[in-house]
XYZ file of C-alpha atoms in Angstrom:
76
model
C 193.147 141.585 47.223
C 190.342 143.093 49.804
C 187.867 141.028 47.579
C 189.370 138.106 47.406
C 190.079 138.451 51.670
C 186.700 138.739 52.413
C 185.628 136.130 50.127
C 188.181 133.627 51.788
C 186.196 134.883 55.142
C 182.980 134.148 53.899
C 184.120 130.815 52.576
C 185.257 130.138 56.172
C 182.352 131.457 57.666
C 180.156 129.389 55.849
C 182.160 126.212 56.917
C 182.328 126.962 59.887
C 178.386 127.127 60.063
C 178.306 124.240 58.378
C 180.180 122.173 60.769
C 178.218 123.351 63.690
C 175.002 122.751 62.178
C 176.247 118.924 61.276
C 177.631 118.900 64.672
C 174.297 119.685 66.040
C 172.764 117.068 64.072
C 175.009 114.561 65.140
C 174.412 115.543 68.259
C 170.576 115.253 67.778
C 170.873 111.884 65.794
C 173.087 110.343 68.978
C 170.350 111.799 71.640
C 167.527 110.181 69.395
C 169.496 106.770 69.036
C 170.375 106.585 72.761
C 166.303 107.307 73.364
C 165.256 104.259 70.952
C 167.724 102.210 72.258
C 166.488 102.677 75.504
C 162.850 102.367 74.607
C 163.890 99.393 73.091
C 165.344 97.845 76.176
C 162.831 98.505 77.993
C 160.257 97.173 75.888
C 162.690 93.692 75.949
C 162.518 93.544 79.598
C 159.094 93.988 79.739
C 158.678 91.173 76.987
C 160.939 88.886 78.593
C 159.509 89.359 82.116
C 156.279 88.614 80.587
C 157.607 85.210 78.925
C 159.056 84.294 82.532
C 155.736 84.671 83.912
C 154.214 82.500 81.400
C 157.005 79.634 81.299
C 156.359 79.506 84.792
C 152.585 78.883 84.815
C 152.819 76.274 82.295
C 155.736 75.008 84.478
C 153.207 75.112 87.175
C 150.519 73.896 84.980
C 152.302 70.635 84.091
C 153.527 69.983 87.326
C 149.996 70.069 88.429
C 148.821 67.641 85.552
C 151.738 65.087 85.987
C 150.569 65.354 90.082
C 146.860 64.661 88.953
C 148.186 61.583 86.517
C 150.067 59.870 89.352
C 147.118 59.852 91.472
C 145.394 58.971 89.053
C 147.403 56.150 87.977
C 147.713 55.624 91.977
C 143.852 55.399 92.671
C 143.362 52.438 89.825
């Protein structure tokens, strides 16, 4: 009976590690996950502020080229 006791607490014992260690990767894997995630937000903004910039200078661009073809068309 003693045997089988402290088997049955070294079963439990084992679980138990078990669980904390899986909890501690879970716990890892989330922290990682929330990191790339924000990485990866970041790197979207960045990329999207960047695209902004650049649909506004060919905004700008044309704007200027339609102003330089109505003068154009204005001085003939």
């Amino acid at each position: 009976m003693q045997k089988t006791d402290e088997a049955q607490r070294q079963r439990e014992t084992i679980i138990q590690d078990a669980k904390q260690q899986a909890g501690q990767i879970v716990q890892d894997a989330q922290a990682q996950a929330d990191r790339i995630l924000a990485e990866a937000g970041a790197q979207v903004d960045a990329r999207w502020a960047e695209f902004q910039k650049n649909a506004d200078a060919l905004i700008h661009a044309h704007d200027e080229l339609r102003s330089l073809i109505q003068n154009r068309h204005a001085d003939v």
